[in-house]
Short mmCIF file of C-alpha atoms in Angstrom, two decimals:
data_model
loop_
_atom_site.label_atom_id
_atom_site.label_comp_id
_atom_site.label_asym_id
_atom_site.label_seq_id
_atom_site.Cartn_x
_atom_site.Cartn_y
_atom_site.Cartn_z
CA MET A 1 -140.20 -152.44 -3.17
CA ARG A 2 -143.98 -151.77 -2.19
CA ARG A 3 -145.51 -155.26 0.17
CA ARG A 4 -148.65 -156.91 -0.69
CA PRO A 5 -151.05 -157.82 1.08
CA GLY A 6 -150.02 -160.87 2.37
CA ILE A 7 -152.31 -164.24 2.77
CA ALA A 8 -150.41 -165.19 6.07
CA GLY A 9 -151.23 -160.97 7.22
CA ILE A 10 -154.85 -161.34 7.19
CA HIS A 11 -155.81 -164.49 8.85
CA GLN A 12 -152.70 -163.00 11.37
CA ARG A 13 -154.63 -159.95 11.60
CA ARG A 14 -158.24 -161.58 11.97
CA ASP A 15 -156.93 -163.71 14.92
CA THR A 16 -156.79 -160.85 16.83
CA THR A 17 -159.65 -159.39 16.94
CA ALA A 18 -162.27 -163.16 16.99
CA ALA A 19 -159.36 -163.15 20.56
CA ILE A 20 -160.07 -160.01 21.80
CA ARG A 21 -163.45 -160.37 20.78
CA THR A 22 -163.80 -163.45 23.25
CA VAL A 23 -161.79 -161.43 25.54
CA GLY A 24 -164.43 -158.80 25.61
CA GLU A 25 -167.56 -161.37 25.73
CA GLU A 26 -165.47 -162.94 29.23
CA ALA A 27 -164.68 -160.12 30.63
CA SER A 28 -168.14 -158.34 30.09
CA GLU A 29 -170.01 -162.32 30.46
CA ARG A 30 -168.00 -161.93 33.93
CA SER A 31 -168.81 -158.59 34.86
CA LEU A 32 -172.62 -158.86 34.07
CA GLU A 33 -172.14 -162.65 36.21
CA THR A 34 -171.09 -160.08 38.96
CA MET A 35 -173.88 -157.88 39.09
CA ARG A 36 -176.09 -160.44 38.93
CA ARG A 37 -174.85 -162.34 42.16
CA GLN A 38 -174.86 -158.74 43.79
CA LEU A 39 -178.40 -157.50 43.10
CA ALA A 40 -179.52 -161.34 43.81
CA THR A 41 -177.73 -160.93 47.66
CA PHE A 42 -179.34 -157.35 47.75
CA ARG A 43 -182.84 -158.49 47.15
CA GLN A 44 -182.16 -161.68 49.39
CA SER A 45 -181.26 -159.12 51.81
CA LEU A 46 -184.04 -156.94 51.24
CA GLU A 47 -185.83 -160.11 51.47
CA GLU A 48 -184.37 -160.80 55.17
CA PHE A 49 -184.45 -157.72 56.24
CA ALA A 50 -188.70 -157.28 55.31
CA LEU A 51 -188.77 -160.32 57.36
CA ARG A 52 -186.80 -159.27 60.19
CA HIS A 53 -188.74 -155.82 60.37
CA LYS A 54 -191.99 -157.29 59.05
CA ALA A 55 -194.01 -156.14 62.07
CA ASP A 56 -192.58 -152.25 61.15
CA ILE A 57 -193.50 -151.91 58.33
CA ARG A 58 -196.96 -153.21 58.64
CA ARG A 59 -197.27 -150.78 61.12
CA ASP A 60 -195.27 -147.69 60.76
CA PRO A 61 -196.06 -146.10 57.66
CA ALA A 62 -193.39 -143.79 57.57
CA PHE A 63 -191.03 -146.98 58.12
CA ARG A 64 -193.21 -148.68 55.28
CA ALA A 65 -192.72 -145.34 52.84
CA GLN A 66 -188.62 -145.66 53.42
CA PHE A 67 -188.66 -149.71 52.64
CA HIS A 68 -190.99 -148.92 49.12
CA LYS A 69 -187.94 -146.52 48.53
CA MET A 70 -185.09 -149.02 48.71
CA CYS A 71 -187.39 -151.44 47.24
CA ALA A 72 -187.93 -149.11 44.31
CA ASN A 73 -184.09 -148.50 44.83
CA CYS A 74 -183.17 -152.29 43.83
CA GLY A 75 -186.31 -152.57 41.00
CA VAL A 76 -188.38 -154.67 43.47
CA ASP A 77 -192.40 -153.68 42.97
CA PRO A 78 -193.95 -155.15 46.47
CA LEU A 79 -197.45 -154.60 45.15
CA ALA A 80 -196.50 -155.91 41.51
CA SER A 81 -199.03 -159.16 42.03
CA ASN A 82 -200.87 -160.66 44.79
CA LYS A 83 -199.69 -163.11 45.13
CA GLY A 84 -195.94 -162.27 45.37
CA PHE A 85 -193.54 -163.25 47.56
CA TRP A 86 -193.38 -159.73 49.52
CA ALA A 87 -197.16 -159.63 49.14
CA GLU A 88 -197.55 -162.60 50.78
CA LEU A 89 -194.67 -161.63 53.41
CA LEU A 90 -196.07 -158.28 54.22
CA GLY A 91 -199.66 -158.95 53.26
CA PHE A 92 -199.24 -155.70 51.24
CA GLY A 93 -201.92 -156.70 49.07
CA ASP A 94 -204.71 -156.97 51.23
CA PHE A 95 -203.65 -153.69 53.17
CA TYR A 96 -203.64 -150.94 49.94
CA TYR A 97 -206.32 -152.69 48.30
CA GLU A 98 -208.55 -151.94 51.47
CA LEU A 99 -207.08 -148.81 51.21
CA GLY A 100 -207.75 -148.09 47.91
CA VAL A 101 -211.09 -149.31 48.21
CA GLN A 102 -211.33 -146.73 51.63
CA ILE A 103 -210.42 -143.75 49.15
CA ALA A 104 -212.55 -144.85 46.30
CA GLU A 105 -215.32 -144.93 48.32
CA ALA A 106 -214.57 -140.86 50.16
CA CYS A 107 -213.68 -139.41 46.18
CA LEU A 108 -217.55 -141.30 45.13
CA SER A 109 -219.04 -139.59 48.27
CA SER A 110 -217.90 -136.11 47.92
CA ARG A 111 -218.63 -136.61 44.38
CA ALA A 112 -221.58 -134.28 43.80
CA GLU A 113 -220.18 -132.10 46.29
CA ASN A 114 -216.17 -131.26 44.47
CA GLY A 115 -217.01 -132.54 41.11
CA GLY A 116 -214.63 -135.39 41.48
CA LEU A 117 -211.57 -133.12 43.23
CA LEU A 118 -210.03 -133.68 46.26
CA GLU A 119 -207.00 -132.59 48.30
CA LEU A 120 -204.94 -134.73 50.01
CA HIS A 121 -204.98 -134.14 53.30
CA ASP A 122 -208.64 -133.57 52.64
CA LEU A 123 -208.73 -137.48 51.17
CA MET A 124 -206.27 -138.50 54.28
CA ALA A 125 -208.80 -136.97 56.49
CA MET A 126 -211.99 -139.51 55.38
CA VAL A 127 -209.59 -142.00 54.81
CA LEU A 128 -209.05 -142.36 58.41
CA LYS A 129 -212.64 -141.62 59.32
CA ARG A 130 -213.68 -144.61 57.61
CA ARG A 131 -210.97 -146.23 58.65
CA GLY A 132 -211.96 -145.67 62.22
CA THR A 133 -208.98 -145.52 65.27
CA VAL A 134 -208.55 -149.81 65.43
CA ALA A 135 -207.31 -150.27 61.65
CA ALA A 136 -203.12 -149.83 61.26
CA PRO A 137 -202.60 -146.40 60.60
CA VAL A 138 -201.88 -144.84 56.93
CA SER A 139 -199.48 -142.03 55.77
CA GLU A 140 -199.87 -139.70 52.15
CA ASP A 141 -197.31 -142.66 51.04
CA ASP A 142 -199.61 -145.21 51.02
CA VAL A 143 -203.04 -143.34 49.82
CA LEU A 144 -200.99 -142.42 46.91
CA ARG A 145 -199.25 -145.83 46.26
CA ALA A 146 -202.51 -147.14 46.79
CA ILE A 147 -204.08 -144.54 44.21
CA ASP A 148 -201.47 -145.75 41.58
CA ARG A 149 -202.81 -149.20 41.38
CA LEU A 150 -206.54 -148.50 41.21
CA LYS A 151 -205.18 -146.49 38.56
CA VAL A 152 -204.37 -149.93 36.75
CA LEU A 153 -208.59 -150.01 37.15
CA GLY A 154 -209.29 -147.19 34.85
CA GLY A 155 -211.95 -144.88 35.77
CA GLY A 156 -209.49 -141.84 35.71
CA TRP A 157 -207.74 -141.30 38.26
CA SER A 158 -204.52 -138.89 38.76
CA VAL A 159 -203.32 -136.61 41.54
CA HIS A 160 -202.41 -132.78 39.80
CA SER A 161 -199.58 -131.14 41.72
CA ILE A 162 -201.22 -128.06 41.55
CA GLY A 163 -199.44 -124.77 43.95
CA GLY A 164 -198.06 -127.08 45.75
CA ARG A 165 -201.10 -128.98 46.76
CA ARG A 166 -202.09 -132.58 45.70
CA ILE A 167 -204.98 -132.50 43.87
CA ILE A 168 -206.34 -136.09 43.62
CA SER A 169 -209.53 -136.02 40.81
CA SER A 170 -210.91 -139.02 40.24
CA VAL A 171 -212.78 -139.15 37.06
CA PRO A 172 -211.53 -138.55 33.76
CA ASP A 173 -211.67 -135.52 33.09
CA GLU A 174 -209.01 -134.01 32.26
CA LEU A 175 -208.10 -130.65 34.15
CA ASN A 176 -206.54 -128.22 31.48
CA ALA A 177 -203.60 -125.34 32.43
CA ASP A 178 -206.44 -122.78 32.16
CA THR A 179 -208.91 -124.84 34.80
CA SER A 180 -205.91 -125.84 36.73
CA GLU A 181 -204.80 -121.95 37.03
CA VAL A 182 -207.98 -121.12 38.82
CA ILE A 183 -207.55 -123.41 40.95
CA ARG A 184 -204.24 -122.61 41.76
CA LEU A 185 -205.68 -119.31 41.91
CA ALA A 186 -208.44 -119.57 44.18
CA ALA A 187 -206.39 -121.89 46.72
CA GLY A 188 -203.42 -119.11 47.47
CA GLY A 189 -206.50 -116.87 48.33
CA ASN A 190 -205.63 -114.52 44.81
CA GLY A 191 -208.58 -114.68 42.44
CA ALA A 192 -211.58 -112.82 44.37
CA GLY A 193 -211.39 -108.93 45.96
CA GLY A 194 -211.88 -110.86 49.38
CA GLY A 195 -208.52 -112.76 49.21
CA GLU A 196 -211.35 -115.30 51.23
CA ARG A 197 -209.87 -118.71 49.86
CA GLY A 198 -210.95 -121.41 47.98
CA CYS A 199 -213.43 -118.29 46.27
CA VAL A 200 -212.31 -116.55 42.99
CA THR A 201 -215.09 -113.91 41.04
CA VAL A 202 -214.39 -113.12 37.21
CA THR A 203 -213.16 -109.67 37.96
CA GLY A 204 -210.61 -111.01 40.58
CA LEU A 205 -209.26 -113.68 38.67
CA GLY A 206 -208.46 -111.73 35.82
CA LYS A 207 -206.80 -108.90 37.18
CA GLU A 208 -204.63 -111.95 38.92
CA ALA A 209 -204.43 -114.52 35.90
CA GLY A 210 -203.21 -111.39 34.18
CA TRP A 211 -206.79 -113.15 31.24
CA GLN A 212 -209.23 -111.94 28.98
CA LYS A 213 -212.87 -111.75 30.53
CA GLY A 214 -214.25 -114.35 28.51
CA ARG A 215 -210.99 -116.61 28.30
CA VAL A 216 -211.58 -116.42 32.74
CA GLU A 217 -215.30 -117.29 31.53
CA GLN A 218 -215.48 -120.05 29.85
CA ALA A 219 -212.72 -121.70 32.32
CA LEU A 220 -215.66 -120.88 34.85
CA ARG A 221 -218.19 -122.50 32.60
CA GLU A 222 -216.76 -125.12 32.61
CA LEU A 223 -214.93 -125.86 36.33
CA VAL A 224 -219.27 -125.29 36.99
CA LYS A 225 -220.50 -127.57 34.44
CA ARG A 226 -217.58 -130.74 35.77
CA GLY A 227 -219.14 -129.61 39.91
CA VAL A 228 -216.02 -128.60 40.49
CA ALA A 229 -217.27 -125.08 41.58
CA LEU A 230 -220.39 -123.62 43.21
CA VAL A 231 -222.08 -120.73 42.24
CA ASP A 232 -222.93 -117.87 44.58
CA ASP A 233 -224.60 -114.72 44.30
CA GLY A 234 -225.42 -114.13 48.12
CA ASP A 235 -222.53 -112.10 48.92
CA PRO A 236 -223.85 -109.00 50.70
CA ARG A 237 -221.78 -106.42 49.39
CA GLY A 238 -223.13 -107.54 46.33
CA ILE A 239 -221.02 -106.81 43.30
CA GLU A 240 -220.51 -109.27 41.43
CA ARG A 241 -221.16 -113.33 41.29
CA LEU A 242 -218.29 -115.23 43.45
CA PHE A 243 -217.34 -119.12 42.87
CA TRP A 244 -216.36 -120.66 45.01
CA ILE A 245 -214.69 -124.19 44.39
CA PRO A 246 -215.11 -126.72 47.27
CA CYS A 247 -211.72 -129.03 46.87
CA VAL A 248 -209.26 -125.70 48.56
CA SER A 249 -211.96 -124.05 49.96
CA PRO A 250 -210.93 -124.01 54.11
CA GLN A 251 -214.76 -124.39 54.26
CA MET A 252 -215.42 -127.83 53.32
CA THR A 253 -212.44 -129.46 53.80
CA SER A 254 -211.30 -131.42 56.80
CA ARG A 255 -214.78 -132.57 57.86
CA MET B 1 -237.37 -124.98 73.46
CA ALA B 2 -234.89 -128.26 72.67
CA GLY B 3 -230.51 -127.99 72.39
CA ALA B 4 -228.30 -126.68 71.08
CA PHE B 5 -228.95 -128.17 66.45
CA ALA B 6 -225.93 -129.17 65.44
CA PHE B 7 -226.31 -127.87 61.54
CA PRO B 8 -224.85 -129.95 58.87
CA ASP B 9 -220.73 -128.70 57.66
CA PHE B 10 -222.81 -127.56 53.94
CA PHE B 11 -224.63 -124.70 56.23
CA GLU B 12 -221.45 -123.08 56.80
CA TYR B 13 -220.43 -122.91 53.51
CA PRO B 14 -221.54 -119.76 51.14
CA PRO B 15 -222.38 -120.74 47.79
CA TYR B 16 -224.65 -123.98 48.74
CA PHE B 17 -226.98 -120.35 50.00
CA THR B 18 -227.65 -120.05 45.80
CA ILE B 19 -229.27 -123.12 43.95
CA GLN B 20 -226.39 -124.32 41.39
CA PRO B 21 -226.92 -124.25 38.04
CA THR B 22 -225.51 -127.25 37.44
CA PRO B 23 -227.70 -130.37 37.57
CA GLU B 24 -225.63 -133.33 39.22
CA THR B 25 -224.86 -130.26 41.85
CA GLN B 26 -227.70 -128.99 42.69
CA ARG B 27 -229.81 -132.17 43.33
CA LYS B 28 -227.51 -133.43 45.57
CA GLN B 29 -228.01 -129.41 46.94
CA ILE B 30 -231.36 -130.28 47.16
CA GLU B 31 -230.76 -133.49 48.65
CA LEU B 32 -229.07 -131.78 51.65
CA TRP B 33 -231.38 -128.84 51.96
CA LYS B 34 -234.48 -131.13 52.25
CA SER B 35 -232.89 -133.28 54.81
CA LEU B 36 -232.66 -130.38 57.09
CA ILE B 37 -235.16 -129.00 56.84
CA LEU B 38 -236.54 -132.20 57.99
CA ARG B 39 -234.50 -133.13 61.11
CA TYR B 40 -233.92 -128.58 62.01
CA CYS B 41 -238.16 -129.11 62.39
CA GLN B 42 -237.58 -132.03 64.21
CA HIS B 43 -235.40 -131.26 65.93
CA HIS B 44 -237.72 -127.90 67.23
CA LYS B 45 -241.23 -129.29 66.42
CA THR B 46 -241.60 -126.55 64.91
CA HIS B 47 -244.46 -127.89 61.95
CA VAL B 48 -245.79 -125.06 59.97
CA LEU B 49 -242.73 -122.29 58.34
CA ASN B 50 -243.56 -119.14 57.36
CA LEU B 51 -241.03 -117.82 54.36
CA GLU B 52 -241.42 -114.99 54.51
CA GLU B 53 -239.20 -114.10 57.39
CA VAL B 54 -235.69 -113.54 55.42
CA ASP B 55 -233.70 -114.09 58.84
CA HIS B 56 -235.25 -117.64 59.71
CA PRO B 57 -232.72 -119.72 61.05
CA LEU B 58 -233.31 -122.49 58.95
CA PHE B 59 -232.86 -120.10 56.14
CA SER B 60 -230.02 -117.66 56.80
CA ASN B 61 -226.40 -118.47 58.18
CA PRO B 62 -224.92 -114.55 59.60
CA ARG B 63 -221.50 -116.53 60.95
CA CYS B 64 -221.40 -117.81 56.62
CA ASP B 65 -223.59 -113.67 55.66
CA ARG B 66 -225.94 -115.76 53.95
CA LYS B 67 -229.58 -116.29 53.16
CA LEU B 68 -231.33 -118.15 51.32
CA SER B 69 -233.54 -116.63 49.06
CA LEU B 70 -237.99 -116.73 48.79
CA ASP B 71 -237.77 -118.22 45.81
CA ALA B 72 -234.43 -121.23 46.74
CA ARG B 73 -237.09 -121.04 49.70
CA ARG B 74 -240.31 -122.32 47.59
CA THR B 75 -237.45 -124.20 45.31
CA LEU B 76 -236.60 -126.06 48.09
CA VAL B 77 -240.22 -126.47 49.98
CA ASP B 78 -241.76 -127.51 45.97
CA GLU B 79 -239.15 -130.64 46.46
CA LEU B 80 -239.64 -131.52 49.78
CA ALA B 81 -244.14 -132.26 48.97
CA LYS B 82 -242.34 -133.84 45.72
CA GLY B 83 -241.53 -136.82 48.32
CA GLY B 84 -244.73 -135.61 50.97
CA GLY B 85 -242.56 -133.61 53.32
CA ALA B 86 -244.40 -130.66 53.13
CA GLU B 87 -246.99 -129.13 51.40
CA TRP B 88 -248.02 -125.71 51.68
CA LEU B 89 -250.81 -123.96 53.25
CA GLY B 90 -252.65 -121.36 50.82
CA SER B 91 -251.79 -120.52 47.64
CA GLY B 92 -249.24 -117.61 48.29
CA ARG B 93 -247.07 -120.45 48.69
CA THR B 94 -245.24 -118.60 51.21
CA ARG B 95 -246.12 -120.78 54.06
CA CYS B 96 -245.80 -124.71 54.19
CA VAL B 97 -246.58 -127.38 57.25
CA VAL B 98 -243.42 -129.79 57.11
CA LEU B 99 -244.24 -133.40 57.20
CA TRP B 100 -241.15 -134.61 59.10
CA ARG B 101 -243.38 -138.15 59.70
CA SER B 102 -246.07 -139.27 57.53
CA VAL B 103 -249.72 -138.08 57.83
CA ALA B 104 -249.87 -141.44 58.71
CA SER B 105 -247.74 -141.38 61.21
CA TRP B 106 -248.77 -138.29 62.54
CA GLY B 107 -252.49 -140.64 62.31
CA GLU B 108 -251.62 -143.06 64.65
CA ALA B 109 -249.92 -141.09 66.77
CA MET B 110 -253.31 -138.79 67.29
CA HIS B 111 -255.12 -142.78 67.48
CA ALA B 112 -252.97 -144.11 70.35
CA TRP B 113 -253.17 -139.91 71.75
CA ALA B 114 -257.46 -140.06 72.04
CA CYS B 115 -257.16 -143.80 73.31
CA GLU B 116 -255.76 -143.24 75.99
CA LEU B 117 -257.29 -140.15 77.02
CA GLY B 118 -260.95 -142.05 76.75
CA HIS B 119 -262.03 -140.37 73.70
CA GLN B 120 -263.56 -142.81 71.55
CA GLY B 121 -267.15 -142.21 71.04
CA THR B 122 -266.89 -138.25 71.81
CA VAL B 123 -265.92 -135.37 69.77
CA VAL B 124 -262.87 -133.50 70.44
CA THR B 125 -262.33 -130.21 68.47
CA VAL B 126 -259.37 -129.27 66.54
CA GLY B 127 -257.88 -126.50 68.40
CA GLU B 128 -258.63 -128.63 71.62
CA ILE B 129 -256.01 -131.77 70.38
CA ALA B 130 -253.37 -129.62 69.55
CA ASP B 131 -253.47 -127.71 72.64
CA SER B 132 -253.46 -130.08 74.68
CA ARG B 133 -250.83 -131.41 76.46
CA GLU B 134 -252.03 -134.61 78.28
CA GLY B 135 -251.19 -138.23 76.74
CA PRO B 136 -248.59 -139.98 75.37
CA GLY B 137 -246.45 -137.22 75.41
CA GLY B 138 -244.25 -138.07 72.54
CA ASP B 139 -243.91 -135.77 69.58
CA PHE B 140 -247.63 -135.43 69.73
CA VAL B 141 -248.24 -133.82 72.67
CA GLY B 142 -248.08 -129.58 70.52
CA VAL B 143 -248.76 -130.54 67.60
CA ASP B 144 -249.55 -127.74 65.09
CA ALA B 145 -253.65 -127.84 64.05
CA GLU B 146 -252.81 -128.46 60.54
CA ILE B 147 -251.12 -131.25 61.31
CA VAL B 148 -253.95 -132.41 63.53
CA VAL B 149 -256.69 -131.61 60.53
CA ARG B 150 -254.23 -134.33 58.16
CA ALA B 151 -253.85 -136.47 61.37
CA ALA B 152 -258.50 -136.34 61.33
CA ARG B 153 -258.27 -136.83 57.33
CA TYR B 154 -255.95 -140.07 57.84
CA LEU B 155 -258.21 -142.09 60.30
CA GLU B 156 -261.77 -141.11 59.08
CA ALA B 157 -259.30 -142.60 55.33
CA THR B 158 -259.03 -145.55 57.87
CA GLY B 159 -262.47 -145.04 59.71
CA LYS B 160 -260.96 -144.70 62.43
CA ALA B 161 -262.08 -142.04 63.66
CA ALA B 162 -265.41 -138.91 61.63
CA VAL B 163 -264.11 -135.49 60.74
CA LEU B 164 -266.87 -133.37 61.52
CA VAL B 165 -266.76 -129.41 60.25
CA GLY B 166 -268.30 -126.95 61.90
CA GLU B 167 -269.98 -124.51 61.00
CA GLY B 168 -267.99 -121.42 61.12
CA GLY B 169 -265.29 -124.18 60.19
CA ASP B 170 -263.15 -122.85 62.97
CA ASP B 171 -264.30 -125.80 64.63
CA THR B 172 -263.42 -128.76 63.53
CA GLY B 173 -264.43 -131.54 65.45
CA VAL B 174 -262.75 -134.93 65.34
CA LYS B 175 -265.08 -138.00 66.87
CA PHE B 176 -262.65 -141.12 67.37
CA LEU B 177 -264.31 -144.60 66.72
#
């Protein structure tokens, strides 16, 4: 005899599913609650930690960088607003705001000389000079964080990684693959006959990058037009025009 | 001779010895050179530059093995002249007077010099003024005749002196009033 599904069976199955769902919901609610509590505890400890080490965070750039990393790990952005608990507690708002202004000044004042590109170390040196000796010390981490804040304002702030160097751009023009490659080769001293750092020639670049002459010239024209590269017809060897890229030239750095 | 002159950083960077093709870069480059020329001449109390002096220490740097071409030097002097910082001497565009102080300021200095030495009412030749080693000192002592002539014209225009051109043309006199 074939057993047909009865009303009772259907009801029973439905009840069981509902019960399982309820239990499941309760369980996930509980674990969520636990997580929330843990995170709250974590934040509270972080706040206590921050309060306890306030002076160190302000004074010691390395310690500050570590603290930022810790904050990022538990989803706190102490720089998110100038008015929040964090900003007020640590005085970060003013600190990074001031640093941002100094960075912007350094970049703007040197733009006509380097086309708006500065290596991080040089920018650091210029910023430190502006800050003087009495201001709280800053690290590269601080400078990069302040640049992150500047990006919000627009104006084309970006940080490029070129051949192991960090190049800060304060102009909206993008670097394309070819212009970046020219800067990278120039930085390594691999783009010119003489092997001088920061200096390239059409022939040297063509050889190093494996490009046709036209492609090299196009990239260089672009860089000269933007003020990132300078021309030099004064080579006493006099074979061909040299192109110098100030942001990676040792002569123009760390002023 | 004055003490060591501190050259700016750009003086060590080869491309600054080639006039740049990009307008904004060139503007900055010319700005830097103009200021260097004025500072250098003031430091060394130089009044006249001969652009044809190939290895002039102001225009050539053996450390980075670069020198400005004659054309580049002319461009810089032209730019300097626009703001009253230089004047060409003669028509060859190879010599110029560098005015690191304005003609008016030289005029006043010369007037002060004349008053100090009691030259009012008398005629002093340009050569005598330029060769004078006396007076209140400062920049005016040992000034070039080219500056004296310009200062005298300024004083004449402001009624503080009369310029008397001699017959030979080379013994111009200044009568301080």
